Amino acid sequence: MEPMTSDPTRPTERLRHPPTNSFPIMKNFIRSNVSFSRLPLAIAAGALLASTGALAAWPDKPITMIVPFSAGAGTDLTARTVATCMESQIPGAVFVVQNKPGASGDIGLTAIATAPADGYTIGIVNTPGVVSIPIERATKWNLKSFDFLGNVAEAPGTISVHADSPVQTIQDLVKAARAKPGTISVGTQGVGSAGHISMLLLEHSAGVQFSAIPFQGAAPARTALLGKVIDTTMANVDEAVVFRTGSPWRILGVMSDARSPVAPELPTFKEVGYDIQAGSMRGFAGPKGMPPEATAKFSAAIKACTEDATFKDRAAKSFLPIRYLAPTEYVQSLQKLDASLRDLWKVKPWNQ
């Protein structure tokens, strides 16, 4: 075996200038270092492209529209009409309507409020429920839980009597109620319903007391009034106008800021000294925190739909007054109603 010789120059030379083809690991390491130095820039560029693509592609899957009431009811028909219209207003949009009735709308409203805020779930919301439910009981949501997108219609409350009744005006009704506290019967659509709260607001504003008679909806209350089983009944204006057609039915007035376009001959309660706004607003909302580009497109589409000929025709045939409110105005209106109902709750809690 040849003895090892000491040559201090050669090892030093090899370490100082190693042939790159003799050390593939070193070669790959050098190449990897070059790649790593460029990686942050590549990742950032990719993220930007992905983000830009995501925004441009919205929506890229069906959008769920939740209806907190049963299929076939007025709210459901409004939601489906607007959903169809919005598909033509938002390129690529496909809406899937889901009815989630129960608990006076609480189940559906909870589903809207707690859905992922990704722009793929919205719903139709009605007053007074979206305001009154969190006042009367604990809920998983309140007005601050939603991005409100716009209101499309409002059916103000009314009060009606049989055509044979001596009560001809709102003032006549208040006078009769003051003369006989708690004896004039008023049909409502159940405890906490729009009709019930409308009646309580009139009691509070006029300083009178009625006898509330709950029914399972406006139709059975109509039958009771025409049969003279009750003295008066509450109904939203779209219902009341239909009920009086061909029947001995007298509408005394509407509970709105201005006269209703579907029955302009009817005075408002405000005109005779009772500043009451009650009934049912129908609008749209999604969970709080949706992407701004989604909320902007939803809101623009909702506004366009209130000007759509098909929607106008269907609303006219059902005597539903169209009332568009942009998101900011819509929220302000809901906040005003919230303050009014909280004041009412202090003196007339409607679940008792």
Short mmCIF file of C-alpha atoms in Angstrom, two decimals:
data_model
loop_
_atom_site.label_atom_id
_atom_site.label_comp_id
_atom_site.label_asym_id
_atom_site.label_seq_id
_atom_site.Cartn_x
_atom_site.Cartn_y
_atom_site.Cartn_z
CA MET A 1 0.00 0.00 0.00
CA GLU A 2 1.45 3.29 -0.98
CA PRO A 3 2.10 5.50 1.97
CA MET A 4 0.21 8.76 2.17
CA THR A 5 2.27 11.76 1.39
CA SER A 6 1.69 15.20 2.70
CA ASP A 7 1.13 17.87 0.01
CA PRO A 8 -0.42 20.88 1.70
CA THR A 9 -1.00 22.79 -1.52
CA ARG A 10 -3.21 20.31 -3.37
CA PRO A 11 -5.97 19.79 -0.79
CA THR A 12 -6.11 23.52 -0.30
CA GLU A 13 -6.47 24.01 -4.04
CA ARG A 14 -9.26 21.46 -4.27
CA LEU A 15 -11.27 23.15 -1.53
CA ARG A 16 -10.74 26.54 -3.01
CA HIS A 17 -11.73 25.63 -6.59
CA PRO A 18 -13.85 22.47 -6.63
CA PRO A 19 -15.07 21.42 -10.11
CA THR A 20 -18.78 22.01 -10.21
CA ASN A 21 -19.41 18.73 -12.04
CA SER A 22 -17.70 16.87 -9.18
CA PHE A 23 -20.24 18.13 -6.62
CA PRO A 24 -23.81 17.84 -7.98
CA ILE A 25 -25.24 18.51 -4.54
CA MET A 26 -23.41 21.82 -4.37
CA LYS A 27 -24.59 22.65 -7.88
CA ASN A 28 -28.19 21.99 -7.00
CA PHE A 29 -27.84 23.97 -3.78
CA ILE A 30 -26.62 27.00 -5.68
CA ARG A 31 -29.52 26.73 -8.11
CA SER A 32 -31.95 26.35 -5.22
CA ASN A 33 -30.63 29.47 -3.55
CA VAL A 34 -31.29 31.41 -6.73
CA SER A 35 -34.87 30.07 -6.82
CA PHE A 36 -35.46 30.89 -3.14
CA SER A 37 -34.39 34.46 -3.67
CA ARG A 38 -37.14 34.89 -6.24
CA LEU A 39 -39.85 32.97 -4.35
CA PRO A 40 -41.44 35.84 -2.35
CA LEU A 41 -41.94 37.86 -5.53
CA ALA A 42 -43.45 34.86 -7.32
CA ILE A 43 -45.82 34.16 -4.45
CA ALA A 44 -46.94 37.80 -4.29
CA ALA A 45 -47.53 37.93 -8.03
CA GLY A 46 -49.50 34.69 -7.94
CA ALA A 47 -51.62 35.89 -5.06
CA LEU A 48 -52.40 39.12 -6.88
CA LEU A 49 -53.45 37.26 -10.00
CA ALA A 50 -55.57 34.84 -8.01
CA SER A 51 -57.22 37.69 -6.11
CA THR A 52 -57.93 39.64 -9.27
CA GLY A 53 -59.38 36.55 -10.91
CA ALA A 54 -61.62 35.83 -7.91
CA LEU A 55 -63.08 39.30 -7.93
CA ALA A 56 -63.69 39.24 -11.65
CA ALA A 57 -65.29 35.79 -11.49
CA TRP A 58 -67.89 36.52 -8.81
CA PRO A 59 -70.32 34.88 -8.78
CA ASP A 60 -68.91 31.52 -9.80
CA LYS A 61 -71.49 29.35 -8.02
CA PRO A 62 -75.22 29.58 -7.18
CA ILE A 63 -76.37 32.23 -4.70
CA THR A 64 -78.78 31.13 -1.98
CA MET A 65 -81.75 33.39 -1.29
CA ILE A 66 -83.41 32.58 2.03
CA VAL A 67 -87.11 33.29 2.60
CA PRO A 68 -88.09 33.18 6.30
CA PHE A 69 -91.70 32.28 5.42
CA SER A 70 -93.60 29.53 3.65
CA ALA A 71 -93.63 29.07 -0.12
CA GLY A 72 -96.52 30.72 -1.91
CA ALA A 73 -97.04 33.58 0.55
CA GLY A 74 -96.64 37.22 -0.44
CA THR A 75 -93.08 37.50 0.84
CA ASP A 76 -92.08 34.34 -1.01
CA LEU A 77 -93.55 35.58 -4.28
CA THR A 78 -91.75 38.91 -3.89
CA ALA A 79 -88.45 37.12 -3.25
CA ARG A 80 -88.80 34.83 -6.26
CA THR A 81 -89.77 37.69 -8.58
CA VAL A 82 -86.75 39.74 -7.49
CA ALA A 83 -84.43 36.71 -7.68
CA THR A 84 -85.43 36.10 -11.30
CA CYS A 85 -84.90 39.76 -12.11
CA MET A 86 -81.49 39.86 -10.39
CA GLU A 87 -80.27 36.98 -12.52
CA SER A 88 -80.64 39.25 -15.53
CA GLN A 89 -78.92 42.13 -13.74
CA ILE A 90 -75.84 40.31 -12.39
CA PRO A 91 -73.91 38.45 -15.13
CA GLY A 92 -73.49 34.79 -14.25
CA ALA A 93 -75.78 34.89 -11.23
CA VAL A 94 -78.05 31.94 -10.47
CA PHE A 95 -80.30 32.16 -7.42
CA VAL A 96 -81.59 29.19 -5.45
CA VAL A 97 -84.53 30.09 -3.19
CA GLN A 98 -84.74 28.29 0.15
CA ASN A 99 -87.80 28.66 2.39
CA LYS A 100 -86.95 28.47 6.09
CA PRO A 101 -90.21 29.30 7.90
CA GLY A 102 -90.87 29.13 11.60
CA ALA A 103 -90.75 31.10 14.85
CA SER A 104 -92.32 34.18 13.19
CA GLY A 105 -89.36 34.43 10.82
CA ASP A 106 -86.61 33.91 13.40
CA ILE A 107 -85.38 30.64 11.85
CA GLY A 108 -84.86 32.17 8.43
CA LEU A 109 -83.40 35.41 9.77
CA THR A 110 -80.93 33.41 11.88
CA ALA A 111 -79.90 31.47 8.77
CA ILE A 112 -79.21 34.71 6.89
CA ALA A 113 -77.31 36.37 9.73
CA THR A 114 -75.10 33.37 10.51
CA ALA A 115 -74.30 32.34 6.92
CA PRO A 116 -70.71 32.79 5.64
CA ALA A 117 -70.26 36.41 4.59
CA ASP A 118 -68.84 35.43 1.20
CA GLY A 119 -71.48 36.96 -1.05
CA TYR A 120 -73.27 33.68 -1.72
CA THR A 121 -76.14 33.95 0.76
CA ILE A 122 -78.73 36.72 1.02
CA GLY A 123 -82.39 36.76 1.99
CA ILE A 124 -85.60 38.72 2.06
CA VAL A 125 -86.39 40.38 5.38
CA ASN A 126 -89.71 41.80 6.58
CA THR A 127 -90.75 44.29 9.18
CA PRO A 128 -91.73 44.24 11.91
CA GLY A 129 -90.05 40.85 12.54
CA VAL A 130 -86.49 41.86 11.67
CA VAL A 131 -86.86 44.61 14.29
CA SER A 132 -89.35 43.24 16.81
CA ILE A 133 -88.05 39.70 17.36
CA PRO A 134 -84.76 40.72 19.06
CA ILE A 135 -86.72 43.11 21.28
CA GLU A 136 -89.09 40.47 22.61
CA ARG A 137 -86.65 37.58 23.08
CA ALA A 138 -83.02 36.50 22.94
CA THR A 139 -81.78 35.84 19.40
CA LYS A 140 -78.51 35.06 17.65
CA TRP A 141 -78.82 38.26 15.63
CA ASN A 142 -79.96 41.89 15.62
CA LEU A 143 -79.99 44.73 13.12
CA LYS A 144 -76.20 44.98 13.32
CA SER A 145 -75.87 41.39 12.10
CA PHE A 146 -76.81 42.25 8.50
CA ASP A 147 -75.58 44.08 5.43
CA PHE A 148 -78.81 45.66 4.19
CA LEU A 149 -78.98 45.81 0.41
CA GLY A 150 -82.17 47.75 -0.30
CA ASN A 151 -85.92 47.77 0.25
CA VAL A 152 -88.27 46.97 -2.63
CA ALA A 153 -91.81 47.31 -1.30
CA GLU A 154 -93.85 48.46 1.65
CA ALA A 155 -97.38 47.48 2.52
CA PRO A 156 -98.44 49.87 5.28
CA GLY A 157 -100.92 48.77 7.87
CA THR A 158 -104.60 49.69 7.69
CA ILE A 159 -107.64 49.34 9.89
CA SER A 160 -111.03 48.53 8.42
CA VAL A 161 -114.65 48.20 9.50
CA HIS A 162 -117.78 46.69 7.98
CA ALA A 163 -119.51 49.03 5.55
CA ASP A 164 -122.57 49.05 7.85
CA SER A 165 -120.54 50.34 10.80
CA PRO A 166 -121.32 53.83 12.09
CA VAL A 167 -117.55 54.39 12.22
CA GLN A 168 -116.71 56.38 9.11
CA THR A 169 -113.25 57.79 9.91
CA ILE A 170 -110.16 57.26 12.02
CA GLN A 171 -111.40 60.00 14.35
CA ASP A 172 -114.73 58.18 14.76
CA LEU A 173 -112.89 55.00 15.76
CA VAL A 174 -110.73 56.75 18.34
CA LYS A 175 -113.77 58.53 19.77
CA ALA A 176 -115.67 55.23 20.09
CA ALA A 177 -112.67 53.54 21.74
CA ARG A 178 -112.39 56.32 24.29
CA ALA A 179 -116.07 56.04 25.09
CA LYS A 180 -115.89 52.27 25.65
CA PRO A 181 -112.29 51.27 26.62
CA GLY A 182 -111.38 47.67 25.86
CA THR A 183 -114.66 46.76 24.19
CA ILE A 184 -114.07 47.41 20.48
CA SER A 185 -112.72 44.17 19.01
CA VAL A 186 -109.85 44.27 16.54
CA GLY A 187 -108.80 41.29 14.44
CA THR A 188 -105.04 40.68 14.17
CA GLN A 189 -102.88 38.01 12.58
CA GLY A 190 -101.58 36.73 15.91
CA VAL A 191 -99.45 37.94 18.80
CA GLY A 192 -96.50 40.01 17.63
CA SER A 193 -97.76 40.13 14.03
CA ALA A 194 -97.66 43.29 11.93
CA GLY A 195 -101.38 43.77 12.58
CA HIS A 196 -101.02 43.29 16.32
CA ILE A 197 -98.16 45.76 16.61
CA SER A 198 -100.05 48.23 14.39
CA MET A 199 -102.99 48.06 16.78
CA LEU A 200 -100.73 48.58 19.81
CA LEU A 201 -99.12 51.60 18.17
CA LEU A 202 -102.55 53.14 17.63
CA GLU A 203 -103.50 52.42 21.24
CA HIS A 204 -100.29 54.05 22.44
CA SER A 205 -100.54 57.06 20.13
CA ALA A 206 -104.24 57.78 20.71
CA GLY A 207 -104.37 56.77 24.38
CA VAL A 208 -107.09 54.17 23.85
CA GLN A 209 -107.55 50.46 24.47
CA PHE A 210 -108.97 47.83 22.11
CA SER A 211 -109.72 44.14 22.51
CA ALA A 212 -107.32 42.18 20.30
CA ILE A 213 -108.70 39.04 18.67
CA PRO A 214 -105.95 36.88 17.11
CA PHE A 215 -106.54 34.92 13.89
CA GLN A 216 -104.35 32.59 11.85
CA GLY A 217 -103.84 35.17 9.13
CA ALA A 218 -105.63 38.06 7.46
CA ALA A 219 -108.12 35.90 5.52
CA PRO A 220 -109.94 34.44 8.54
CA ALA A 221 -110.03 37.90 10.12
CA ARG A 222 -111.67 39.17 6.92
CA THR A 223 -114.35 36.48 7.21
CA ALA A 224 -115.00 37.46 10.82
CA LEU A 225 -115.36 41.14 9.95
CA LEU A 226 -117.73 40.52 7.06
CA GLY A 227 -119.76 38.25 9.35
CA LYS A 228 -119.83 41.04 11.95
CA VAL A 229 -118.15 38.79 14.51
CA ILE A 230 -115.56 41.52 15.18
CA ASP A 231 -115.81 45.30 14.97
CA THR A 232 -112.61 46.09 13.08
CA THR A 233 -109.58 44.34 11.67
CA MET A 234 -105.98 45.13 10.83
CA ALA A 235 -104.53 44.25 7.43
CA ASN A 236 -101.72 45.47 5.22
CA VAL A 237 -102.95 47.74 2.45
CA ASP A 238 -102.40 45.20 -0.34
CA GLU A 239 -104.64 42.73 1.54
CA ALA A 240 -107.25 45.30 2.52
CA VAL A 241 -107.69 46.61 -1.03
CA VAL A 242 -108.32 43.07 -2.26
CA PHE A 243 -110.71 42.35 0.63
CA ARG A 244 -112.90 45.37 -0.05
CA THR A 245 -113.34 44.55 -3.73
CA GLY A 246 -116.98 43.53 -4.12
CA SER A 247 -117.49 43.37 -0.34
CA PRO A 248 -119.11 45.60 2.30
CA TRP A 249 -115.75 46.75 3.57
CA ARG A 250 -114.52 50.20 4.57
CA ILE A 251 -110.82 51.05 5.01
CA LEU A 252 -110.35 53.96 7.41
CA GLY A 253 -106.73 54.88 6.72
CA VAL A 254 -103.12 53.78 6.17
CA MET A 255 -100.19 53.83 8.59
CA SER A 256 -97.50 55.43 6.45
CA ASP A 257 -95.69 58.72 5.93
CA ALA A 258 -97.55 59.43 2.71
CA ARG A 259 -100.69 58.17 1.03
CA SER A 260 -100.40 54.78 -0.62
CA PRO A 261 -100.17 54.76 -4.43
CA VAL A 262 -102.44 51.71 -4.57
CA ALA A 263 -105.19 53.54 -2.65
CA PRO A 264 -104.45 57.28 -2.76
CA GLU A 265 -107.96 58.16 -1.57
CA LEU A 266 -107.15 56.79 1.89
CA PRO A 267 -105.89 59.29 4.49
CA THR A 268 -102.82 58.55 6.56
CA PHE A 269 -103.08 58.33 10.33
CA LYS A 270 -100.46 61.08 10.40
CA GLU A 271 -102.87 63.44 8.65
CA VAL A 272 -105.31 63.22 11.56
CA GLY A 273 -102.73 63.57 14.31
CA TYR A 274 -101.34 60.05 14.88
CA ASP A 275 -97.81 59.73 13.50
CA ILE A 276 -97.86 55.96 13.08
CA GLN A 277 -95.77 54.02 10.58
CA ALA A 278 -96.54 50.34 10.63
CA GLY A 279 -97.13 47.42 8.35
CA SER A 280 -94.60 45.39 6.42
CA MET A 281 -91.51 46.51 4.55
CA ARG A 282 -89.90 43.94 2.27
CA GLY A 283 -86.21 44.25 1.57
CA PHE A 284 -83.04 42.24 1.18
CA ALA A 285 -79.99 41.66 3.36
CA GLY A 286 -76.99 39.40 3.76
CA PRO A 287 -74.72 38.51 6.66
CA LYS A 288 -72.57 41.35 7.98
CA GLY A 289 -69.18 41.73 6.31
CA MET A 290 -69.86 40.60 2.75
CA PRO A 291 -67.30 41.62 0.09
CA PRO A 292 -67.93 45.24 -0.97
CA GLU A 293 -68.03 44.29 -4.65
CA ALA A 294 -70.81 41.79 -3.94
CA THR A 295 -72.90 44.19 -1.87
CA ALA A 296 -72.51 46.88 -4.53
CA LYS A 297 -73.71 44.55 -7.29
CA PHE A 298 -76.60 43.24 -5.19
CA SER A 299 -77.73 46.76 -4.33
CA ALA A 300 -77.52 47.98 -7.92
CA ALA A 301 -79.48 44.95 -9.12
CA ILE A 302 -82.20 45.44 -6.49
CA LYS A 303 -82.64 49.06 -7.50
CA ALA A 304 -82.88 48.07 -11.16
CA CYS A 305 -85.46 45.41 -10.36
CA THR A 306 -87.79 47.94 -8.73
CA GLU A 307 -87.79 49.70 -12.11
CA ASP A 308 -88.29 46.46 -14.06
CA ALA A 309 -91.55 46.21 -16.01
CA THR A 310 -92.25 42.61 -14.97
CA PHE A 311 -91.78 43.36 -11.29
CA LYS A 312 -93.94 46.47 -11.54
CA ASP A 313 -96.67 44.50 -13.28
CA ARG A 314 -96.72 41.74 -10.67
CA ALA A 315 -96.67 44.26 -7.83
CA ALA A 316 -99.57 46.19 -9.38
CA LYS A 317 -101.66 43.05 -9.83
CA SER A 318 -101.21 42.17 -6.16
CA PHE A 319 -101.68 45.81 -5.00
CA LEU A 320 -98.19 45.75 -3.46
CA PRO A 321 -96.77 49.29 -3.25
CA ILE A 322 -93.22 49.48 -4.58
CA ARG A 323 -90.99 51.53 -2.33
CA TYR A 324 -87.29 51.45 -3.14
CA LEU A 325 -84.88 52.49 -0.41
CA ALA A 326 -81.13 52.53 -0.95
CA PRO A 327 -79.08 50.75 1.74
CA THR A 328 -78.40 53.88 3.82
CA GLU A 329 -82.03 55.03 3.75
CA TYR A 330 -83.19 51.49 4.45
CA VAL A 331 -81.05 51.22 7.57
CA GLN A 332 -82.24 54.62 8.79
CA SER A 333 -85.87 53.54 8.38
CA LEU A 334 -85.23 50.32 10.30
CA GLN A 335 -83.45 52.20 13.08
CA LYS A 336 -86.40 54.59 13.39
CA LEU A 337 -88.78 51.63 13.65
CA ASP A 338 -86.50 50.00 16.21
CA ALA A 339 -86.64 53.08 18.44
CA SER A 340 -90.42 53.24 18.07
CA LEU A 341 -90.93 49.58 18.95
CA ARG A 342 -88.57 49.75 21.93
CA ASP A 343 -90.62 52.64 23.31
CA LEU A 344 -93.78 50.62 22.67
CA TRP A 345 -92.32 47.54 24.39
CA LYS A 346 -91.78 49.52 27.59
CA VAL A 347 -95.49 50.28 27.91
CA LYS A 348 -97.14 47.53 25.83
CA PRO A 349 -95.03 44.38 25.54
CA TRP A 350 -96.75 42.48 22.75
CA ASN A 351 -95.99 38.97 23.98
CA GLN A 352 -97.99 39.42 27.15
#
